[in-house]
Coordinates of C-alpha atoms in Angstrom, one line a residue:
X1 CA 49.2 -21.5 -32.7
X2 CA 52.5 -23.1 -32.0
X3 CA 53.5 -26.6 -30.7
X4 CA 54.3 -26.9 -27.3
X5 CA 57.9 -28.1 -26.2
X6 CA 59.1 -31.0 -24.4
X7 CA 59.9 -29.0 -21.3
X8 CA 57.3 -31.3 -18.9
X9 CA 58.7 -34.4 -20.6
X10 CA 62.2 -33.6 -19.4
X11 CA 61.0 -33.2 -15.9
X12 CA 58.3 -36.2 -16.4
X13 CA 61.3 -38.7 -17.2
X14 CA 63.9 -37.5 -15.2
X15 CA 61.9 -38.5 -12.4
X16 CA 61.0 -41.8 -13.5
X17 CA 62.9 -44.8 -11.2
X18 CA 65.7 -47.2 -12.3
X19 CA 65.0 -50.1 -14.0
X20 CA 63.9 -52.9 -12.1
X21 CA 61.9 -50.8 -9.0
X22 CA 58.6 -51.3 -8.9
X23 CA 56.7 -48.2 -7.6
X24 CA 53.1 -48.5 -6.8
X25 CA 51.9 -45.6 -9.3
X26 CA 53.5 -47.4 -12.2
X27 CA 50.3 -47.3 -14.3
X28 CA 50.1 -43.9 -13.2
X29 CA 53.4 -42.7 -14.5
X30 CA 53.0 -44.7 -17.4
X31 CA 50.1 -42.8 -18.2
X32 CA 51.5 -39.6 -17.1
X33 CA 54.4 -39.9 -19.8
X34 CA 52.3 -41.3 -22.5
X35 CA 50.5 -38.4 -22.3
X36 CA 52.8 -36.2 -22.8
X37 CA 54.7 -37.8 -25.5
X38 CA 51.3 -38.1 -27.0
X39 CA 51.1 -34.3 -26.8
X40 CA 54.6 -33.3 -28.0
X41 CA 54.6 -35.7 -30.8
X42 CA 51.8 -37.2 -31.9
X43 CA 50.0 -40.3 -31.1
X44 CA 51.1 -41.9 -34.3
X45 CA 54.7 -41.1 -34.1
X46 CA 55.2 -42.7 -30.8
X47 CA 55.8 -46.3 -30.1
X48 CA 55.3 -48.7 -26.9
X49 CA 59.1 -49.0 -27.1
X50 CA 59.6 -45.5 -26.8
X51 CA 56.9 -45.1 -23.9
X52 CA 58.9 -47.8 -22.0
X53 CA 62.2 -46.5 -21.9
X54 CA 61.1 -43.1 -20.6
X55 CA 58.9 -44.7 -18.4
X56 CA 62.4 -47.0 -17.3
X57 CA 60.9 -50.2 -17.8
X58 CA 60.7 -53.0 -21.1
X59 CA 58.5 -53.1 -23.8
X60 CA 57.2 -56.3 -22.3
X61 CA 56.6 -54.9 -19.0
X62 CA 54.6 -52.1 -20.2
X63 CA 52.3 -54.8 -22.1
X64 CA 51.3 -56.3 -18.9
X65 CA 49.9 -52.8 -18.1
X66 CA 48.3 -52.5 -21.7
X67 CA 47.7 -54.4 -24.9
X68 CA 48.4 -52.1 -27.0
X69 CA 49.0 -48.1 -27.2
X70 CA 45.2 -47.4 -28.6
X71 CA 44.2 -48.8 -24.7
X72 CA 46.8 -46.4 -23.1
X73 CA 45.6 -43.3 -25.4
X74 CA 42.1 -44.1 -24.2
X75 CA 43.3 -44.4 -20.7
X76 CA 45.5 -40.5 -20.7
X77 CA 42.0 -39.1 -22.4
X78 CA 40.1 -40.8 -19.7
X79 CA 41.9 -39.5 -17.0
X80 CA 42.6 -36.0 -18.2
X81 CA 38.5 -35.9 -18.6
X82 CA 38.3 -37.4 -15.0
X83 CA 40.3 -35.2 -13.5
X84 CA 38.4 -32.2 -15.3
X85 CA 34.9 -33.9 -14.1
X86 CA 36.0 -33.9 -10.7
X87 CA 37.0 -30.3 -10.5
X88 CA 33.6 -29.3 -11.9
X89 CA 31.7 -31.4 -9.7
X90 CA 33.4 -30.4 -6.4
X91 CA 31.9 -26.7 -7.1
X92 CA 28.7 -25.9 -5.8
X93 CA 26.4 -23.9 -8.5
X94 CA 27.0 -20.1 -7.8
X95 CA 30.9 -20.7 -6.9
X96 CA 31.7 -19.8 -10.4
X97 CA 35.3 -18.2 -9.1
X98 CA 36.1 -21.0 -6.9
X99 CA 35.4 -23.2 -10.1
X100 CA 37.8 -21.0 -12.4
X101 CA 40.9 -20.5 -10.0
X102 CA 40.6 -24.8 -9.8
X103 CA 40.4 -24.6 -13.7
X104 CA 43.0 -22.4 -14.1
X105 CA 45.7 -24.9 -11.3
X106 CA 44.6 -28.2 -13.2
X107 CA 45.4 -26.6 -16.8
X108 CA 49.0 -25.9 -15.6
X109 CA 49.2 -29.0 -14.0
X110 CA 48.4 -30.9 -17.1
X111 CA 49.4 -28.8 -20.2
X112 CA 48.4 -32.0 -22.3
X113 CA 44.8 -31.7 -21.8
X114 CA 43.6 -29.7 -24.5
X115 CA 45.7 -31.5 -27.4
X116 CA 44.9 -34.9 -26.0
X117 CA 41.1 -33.8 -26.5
X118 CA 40.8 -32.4 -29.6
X119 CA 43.9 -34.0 -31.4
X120 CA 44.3 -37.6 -30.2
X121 CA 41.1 -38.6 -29.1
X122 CA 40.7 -38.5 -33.0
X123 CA 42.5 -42.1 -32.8
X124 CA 39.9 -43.9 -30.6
X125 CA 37.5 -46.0 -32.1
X126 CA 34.4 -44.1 -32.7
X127 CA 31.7 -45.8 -29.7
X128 CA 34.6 -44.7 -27.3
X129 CA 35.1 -41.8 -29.0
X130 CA 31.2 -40.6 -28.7
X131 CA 30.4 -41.8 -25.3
X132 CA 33.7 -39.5 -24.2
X133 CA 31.8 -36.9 -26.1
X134 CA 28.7 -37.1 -24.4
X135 CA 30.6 -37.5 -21.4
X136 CA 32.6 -34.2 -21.8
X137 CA 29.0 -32.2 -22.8
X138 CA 27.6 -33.7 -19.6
X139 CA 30.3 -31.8 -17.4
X140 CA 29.6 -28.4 -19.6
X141 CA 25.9 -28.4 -19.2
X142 CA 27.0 -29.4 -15.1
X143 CA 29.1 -26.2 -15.5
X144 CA 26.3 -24.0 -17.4
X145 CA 24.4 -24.8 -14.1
X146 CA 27.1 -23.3 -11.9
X147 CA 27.3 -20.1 -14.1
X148 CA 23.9 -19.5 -14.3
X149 CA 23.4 -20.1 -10.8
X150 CA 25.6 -16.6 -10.3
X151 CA 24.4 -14.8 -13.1
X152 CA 20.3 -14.9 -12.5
X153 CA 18.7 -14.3 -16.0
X154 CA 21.5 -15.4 -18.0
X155 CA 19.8 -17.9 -20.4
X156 CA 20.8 -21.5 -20.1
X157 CA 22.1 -21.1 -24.3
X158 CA 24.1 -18.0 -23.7
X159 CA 25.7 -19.6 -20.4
X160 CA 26.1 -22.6 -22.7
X161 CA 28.5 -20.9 -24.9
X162 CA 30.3 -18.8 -22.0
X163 CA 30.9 -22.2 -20.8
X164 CA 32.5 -23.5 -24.0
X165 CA 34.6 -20.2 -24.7
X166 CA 35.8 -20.5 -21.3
X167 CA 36.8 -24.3 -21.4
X168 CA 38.6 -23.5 -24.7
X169 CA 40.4 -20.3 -23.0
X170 CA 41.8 -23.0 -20.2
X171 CA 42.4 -25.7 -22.8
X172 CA 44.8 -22.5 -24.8
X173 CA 48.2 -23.3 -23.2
X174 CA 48.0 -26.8 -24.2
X175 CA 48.5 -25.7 -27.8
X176 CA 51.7 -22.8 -27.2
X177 CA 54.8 -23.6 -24.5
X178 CA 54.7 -19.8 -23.7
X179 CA 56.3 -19.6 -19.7
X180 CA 55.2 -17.0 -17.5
X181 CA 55.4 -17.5 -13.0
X182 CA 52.8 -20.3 -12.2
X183 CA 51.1 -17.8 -9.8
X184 CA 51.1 -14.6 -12.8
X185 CA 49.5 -17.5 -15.6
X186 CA 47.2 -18.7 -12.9
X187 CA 45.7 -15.1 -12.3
X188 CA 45.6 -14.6 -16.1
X189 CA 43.8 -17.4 -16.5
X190 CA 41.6 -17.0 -14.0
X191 CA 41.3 -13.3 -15.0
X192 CA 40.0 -14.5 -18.6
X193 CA 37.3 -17.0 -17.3
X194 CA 36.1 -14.4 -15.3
X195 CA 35.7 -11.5 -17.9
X196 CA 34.1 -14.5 -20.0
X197 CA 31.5 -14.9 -17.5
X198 CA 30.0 -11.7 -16.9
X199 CA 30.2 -11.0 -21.2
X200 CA 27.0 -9.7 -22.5
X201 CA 26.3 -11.8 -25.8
X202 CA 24.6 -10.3 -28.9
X203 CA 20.5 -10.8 -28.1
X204 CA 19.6 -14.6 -28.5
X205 CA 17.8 -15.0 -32.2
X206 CA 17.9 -18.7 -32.2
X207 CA 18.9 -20.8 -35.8
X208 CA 18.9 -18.5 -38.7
X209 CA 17.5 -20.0 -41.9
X210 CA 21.3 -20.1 -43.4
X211 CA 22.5 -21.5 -40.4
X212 CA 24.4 -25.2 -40.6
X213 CA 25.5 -27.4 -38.0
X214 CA 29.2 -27.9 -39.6
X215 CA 30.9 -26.1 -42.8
X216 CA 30.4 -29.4 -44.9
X217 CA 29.8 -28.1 -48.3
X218 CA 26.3 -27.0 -49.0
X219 CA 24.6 -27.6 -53.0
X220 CA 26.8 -24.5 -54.9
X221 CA 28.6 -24.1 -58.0
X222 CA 31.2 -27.0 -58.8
X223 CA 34.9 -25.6 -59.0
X224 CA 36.3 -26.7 -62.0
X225 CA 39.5 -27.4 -60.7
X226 CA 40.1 -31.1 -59.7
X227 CA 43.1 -29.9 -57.7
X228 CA 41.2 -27.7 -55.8
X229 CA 38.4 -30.1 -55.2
X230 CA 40.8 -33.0 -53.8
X231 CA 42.8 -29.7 -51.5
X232 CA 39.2 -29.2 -50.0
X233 CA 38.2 -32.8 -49.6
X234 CA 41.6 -33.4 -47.9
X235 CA 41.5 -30.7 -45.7
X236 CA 37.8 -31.7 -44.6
X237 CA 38.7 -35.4 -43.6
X238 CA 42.1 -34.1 -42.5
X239 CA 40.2 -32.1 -39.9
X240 CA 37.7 -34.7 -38.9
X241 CA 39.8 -37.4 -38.9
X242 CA 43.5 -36.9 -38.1
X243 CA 46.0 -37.0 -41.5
X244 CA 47.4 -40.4 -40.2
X245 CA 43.9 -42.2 -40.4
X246 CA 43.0 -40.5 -43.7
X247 CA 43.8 -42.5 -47.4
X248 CA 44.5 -40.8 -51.3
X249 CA 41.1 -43.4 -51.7
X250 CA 39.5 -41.9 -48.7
X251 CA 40.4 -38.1 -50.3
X252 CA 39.4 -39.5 -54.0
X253 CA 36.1 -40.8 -53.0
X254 CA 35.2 -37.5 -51.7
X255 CA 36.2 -35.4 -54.0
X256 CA 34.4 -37.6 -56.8
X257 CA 37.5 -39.1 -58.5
X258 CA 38.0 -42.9 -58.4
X259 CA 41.2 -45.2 -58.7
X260 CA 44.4 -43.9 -59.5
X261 CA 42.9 -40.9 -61.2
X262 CA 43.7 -38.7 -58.2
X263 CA 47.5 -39.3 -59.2
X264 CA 46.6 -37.0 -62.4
X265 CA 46.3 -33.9 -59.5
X266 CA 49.0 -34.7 -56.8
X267 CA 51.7 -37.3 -56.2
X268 CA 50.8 -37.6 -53.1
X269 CA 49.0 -37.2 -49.6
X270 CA 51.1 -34.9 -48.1
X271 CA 51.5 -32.7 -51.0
X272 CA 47.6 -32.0 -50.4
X273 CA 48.2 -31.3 -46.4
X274 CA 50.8 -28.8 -47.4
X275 CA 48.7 -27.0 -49.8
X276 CA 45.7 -26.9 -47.5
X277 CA 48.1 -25.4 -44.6
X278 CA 49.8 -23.1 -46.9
X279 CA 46.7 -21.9 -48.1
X280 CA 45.4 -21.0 -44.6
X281 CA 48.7 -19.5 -43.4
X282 CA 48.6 -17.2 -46.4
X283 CA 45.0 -16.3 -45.7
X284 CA 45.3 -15.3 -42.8
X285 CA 49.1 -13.6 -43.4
X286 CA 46.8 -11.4 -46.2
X287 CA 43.8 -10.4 -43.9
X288 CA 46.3 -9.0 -41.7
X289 CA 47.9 -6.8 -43.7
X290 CA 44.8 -5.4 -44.8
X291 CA 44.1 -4.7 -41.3
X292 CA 47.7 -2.7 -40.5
X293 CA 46.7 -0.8 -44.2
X294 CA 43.4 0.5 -43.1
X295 CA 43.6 0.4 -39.3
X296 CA 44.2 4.0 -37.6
X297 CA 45.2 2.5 -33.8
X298 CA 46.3 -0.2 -32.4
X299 CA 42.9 -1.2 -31.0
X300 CA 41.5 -0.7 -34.5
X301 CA 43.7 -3.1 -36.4
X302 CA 43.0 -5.6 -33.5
X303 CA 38.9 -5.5 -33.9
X304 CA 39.7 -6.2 -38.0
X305 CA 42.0 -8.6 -37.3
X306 CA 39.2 -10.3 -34.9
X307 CA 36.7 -10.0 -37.5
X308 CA 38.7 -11.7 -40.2
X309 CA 39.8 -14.6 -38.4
X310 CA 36.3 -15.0 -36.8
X311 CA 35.2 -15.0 -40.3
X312 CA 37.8 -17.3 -41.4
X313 CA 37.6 -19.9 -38.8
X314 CA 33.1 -20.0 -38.9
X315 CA 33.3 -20.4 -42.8
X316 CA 36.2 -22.8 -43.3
X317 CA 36.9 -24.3 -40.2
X318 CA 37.9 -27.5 -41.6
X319 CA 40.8 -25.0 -42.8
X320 CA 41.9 -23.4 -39.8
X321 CA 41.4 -27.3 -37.5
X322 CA 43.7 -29.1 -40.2
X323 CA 46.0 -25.8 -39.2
X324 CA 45.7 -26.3 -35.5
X325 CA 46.3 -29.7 -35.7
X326 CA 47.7 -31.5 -38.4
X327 CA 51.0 -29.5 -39.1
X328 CA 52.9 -32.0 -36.7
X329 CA 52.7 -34.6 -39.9
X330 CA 54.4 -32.5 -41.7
X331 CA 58.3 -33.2 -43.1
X332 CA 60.7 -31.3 -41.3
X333 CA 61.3 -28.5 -43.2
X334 CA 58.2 -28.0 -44.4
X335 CA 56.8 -28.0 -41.0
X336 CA 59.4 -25.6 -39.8
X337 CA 58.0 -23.2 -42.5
X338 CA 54.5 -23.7 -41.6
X339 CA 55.2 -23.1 -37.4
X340 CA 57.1 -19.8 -38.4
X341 CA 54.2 -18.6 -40.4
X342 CA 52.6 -19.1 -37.6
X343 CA 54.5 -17.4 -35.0
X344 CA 54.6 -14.2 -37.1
X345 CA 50.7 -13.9 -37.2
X346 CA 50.7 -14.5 -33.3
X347 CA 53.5 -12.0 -32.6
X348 CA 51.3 -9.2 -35.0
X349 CA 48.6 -9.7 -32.4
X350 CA 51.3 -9.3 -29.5
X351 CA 52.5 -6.1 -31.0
X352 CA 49.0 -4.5 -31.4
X353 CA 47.9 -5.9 -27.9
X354 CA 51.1 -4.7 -26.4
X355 CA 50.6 -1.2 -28.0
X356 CA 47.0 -1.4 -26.8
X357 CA 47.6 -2.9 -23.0
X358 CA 50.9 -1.5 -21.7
X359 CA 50.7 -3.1 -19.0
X360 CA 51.3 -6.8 -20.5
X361 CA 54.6 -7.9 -20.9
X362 CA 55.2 -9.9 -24.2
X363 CA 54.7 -13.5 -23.0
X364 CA 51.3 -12.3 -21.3
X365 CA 50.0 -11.1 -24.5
X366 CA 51.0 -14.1 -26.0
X367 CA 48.8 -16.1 -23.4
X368 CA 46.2 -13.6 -24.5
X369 CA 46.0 -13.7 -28.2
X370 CA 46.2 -17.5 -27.8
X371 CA 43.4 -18.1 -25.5
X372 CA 41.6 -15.9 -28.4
X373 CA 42.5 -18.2 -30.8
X374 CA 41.8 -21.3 -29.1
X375 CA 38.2 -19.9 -28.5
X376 CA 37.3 -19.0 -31.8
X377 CA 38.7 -22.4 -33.4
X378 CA 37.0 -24.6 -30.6
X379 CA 33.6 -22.8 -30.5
X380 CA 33.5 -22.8 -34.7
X381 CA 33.9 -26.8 -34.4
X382 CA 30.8 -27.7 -31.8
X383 CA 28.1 -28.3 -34.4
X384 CA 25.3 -27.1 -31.6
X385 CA 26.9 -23.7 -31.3
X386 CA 26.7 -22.8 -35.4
X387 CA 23.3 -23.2 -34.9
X388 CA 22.9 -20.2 -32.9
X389 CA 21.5 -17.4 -35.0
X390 CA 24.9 -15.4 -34.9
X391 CA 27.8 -17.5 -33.9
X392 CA 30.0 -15.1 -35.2
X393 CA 28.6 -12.3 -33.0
X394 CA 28.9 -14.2 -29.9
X395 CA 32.7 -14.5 -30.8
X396 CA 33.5 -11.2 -31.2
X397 CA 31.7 -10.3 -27.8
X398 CA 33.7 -12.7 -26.4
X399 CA 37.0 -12.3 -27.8
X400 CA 36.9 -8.5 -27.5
X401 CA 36.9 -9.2 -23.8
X402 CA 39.3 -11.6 -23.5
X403 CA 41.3 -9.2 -25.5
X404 CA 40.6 -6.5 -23.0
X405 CA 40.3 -8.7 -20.0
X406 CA 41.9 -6.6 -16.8
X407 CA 44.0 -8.6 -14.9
X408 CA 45.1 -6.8 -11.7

């Protein structure tokens, strides 16, 4: 649940060329570099200015390659999506390990991938944005075919969501700068995807009656606190749509309160991000010391912290996204707060799975406990898998083995 460092960017620019060469891959490294400065800092804190210099070239130089940085953030989305389309497609249906141990090389290789996706994609204009969508679902159902292909009588729903949780286990060390050897984190990886395929999901039931295809608030009682209402709003358009692209008119309309009125509650947008994150850091800081207070192993206090953050992240997961991705806009030491918060939740995991699995180093288990993570707060977000009659059953199958995945 951390951010990533800027270890690939130091490599990335060191071995861009001196000014005035002109390579033949320019557009390629410019991409390559936008990428990652995308990833370590956000698409909204970076300028074309900054791109160029750590490309080597001018500002004006890297215009005649782009208009403008929205074209070059859809181009690193693009190619991060073509490269993972190609990988798929190159599999036949059946070579499900083949297809996993590529998975697990291109993830490495571009570390960026998963943020890019799920973070800065938010930026594109919204036609682009969709047709990537349908793009990216089209490769998943391609993969579901491949799975189900191996595993005769797995149903083309379940290997749908095997699919998914093992995209987002791939996508997990885009999101943490955890090192391990590139060939250990390669077997790890591969190791997870392929515990995730042969998982035995809870028996199908199809849409449940209280079922909803996102956690958008459904008719209830009306909190009577305004404050609370505009944190909620916030952290709902927040989630959808990035903090940057979000207004105090955009938070007021939603929560009901018009013109300057939502002055009365805060004084201004960021005080609402901070409550919302604090508020989700503290949840989940609570739930898990309820689990080391009732837990009587290791193992034990792992299953109730599963539960509670599966719960968590399928009820509010506007919460937990704005969490995962929005603590970058933070001020400095405010965010520094926040990323600790985090990193003391992860490292309870780490101690519990270390306790439980010996035979993990730390920075293993770290790999681990993210990739659980990253599945449960991916999964929760893709509005055709909360229709299933018992998301939150699938999860914990799933997460239990990844938790217990052997790897060798």
């Amino acid at each position: 649940m951390a951010s990533t460092e800027g270890k690939t960017m130091k490599a990335r620019t060191a071995a861009a060329p001196a000014r005035g060469s002109r390579p033949r891959n320019r557009k390629a490294q410019i991409v390559s570099i936008a990428a990652e400065l995308f990833h370590r800092q956000g698409y909204h804190a970076v300028t074309m200015e900054e791109i160029a210099s750590a490309v080597g070239i001018t500002a004006g130089a890297l215009y005649r390659h782009f208009r403008n940085k929205q074209e070059l953030l859809a181009r690193t989305v693009l190619d991060g999506l073509l490269a993972f389309e190609t990988l798929v497609d190159n599999h036949t249906a059946g070579d499900v390990d083949g297809l996993l141990r590529a998975m697990a090389a291109l993830t490495l290789d571009r570390r960026d991938l998963g943020v890019l996706w799920q973070r800065e994609s938010r930026n594109l204009p919204v036609p682009e944005r969709d047709q990537l969508r349908r793009r990216f679902r089209s490769i998943a159902a391609r993969a579901a075919t491949t799975l189900v292909a191996a595993r005769p009588g797995l149903s083309p729903a379940d290997a749908d969501l095997l699919v998914w949780a093992i995209f987002a286990t791939f996508a997990s060390p885009s999101h943490h700068s955890v090192s391990l050897p590139r060939a250990r984190f390669e077997d790890l990886l591969h190791a997870m995807g392929s515990t995730l395929t042969e998982v035995a999901l809870p028996q199908a039931q199809g849409p449940s009656a209280d079922a909803a295809p996102s956690d958008r608030p459904r008719p209830g009682l009306a909190r009577a606190s305004r404050r609370e209402v505009l944190m909620d709003a916030a952290a709902r358009l927040f989630n959808e749509r990035g903090y940057q692209a979000v207004s105090m008119e955009d938070i007021g309309a939603a929560a009901g309160i018009s013109g300057a009125g939502i002055y009365n509650h805060v004084t201004a947008k960021s005080d609402l991000l901070v409550a919302a994150l604090t508020r989700a850091a503290d949840a989940l800081q609570l739930d898990a010391s309820r689990a080391f207070a009732t837990a009587t192993s290791p193992r034990d206090a792992l299953d109730l912290l599963l539960r509670s953050y599966i719960d968590l992240t399928v009820s509010h997961s506007h919460l937990t996204g704005t969490l995962i991705t929005e603590v970058i806009h933070l001020p400095a030491e405010q965010r520094h707060t926040i990323r600790r918060l985090q990193y003391d939740y992860v490292s309870e995991w780490v101690h519990l799975l270390t306790a439980e699995r010996p035979e993990l180093i730390e920075a293993e288990a770290r790999v681990v406990v993210h990739a659980v993570f990253t599945t449960i707060n991916d999964l929760a977000r893709i509005d055709h898998l909360r229709e299933r009659g018992d998301l939150s059953g699938d999860l914990l199958a799933a997460c239990q083995a990844l938790l217990l995945a052997r790897t060798g």
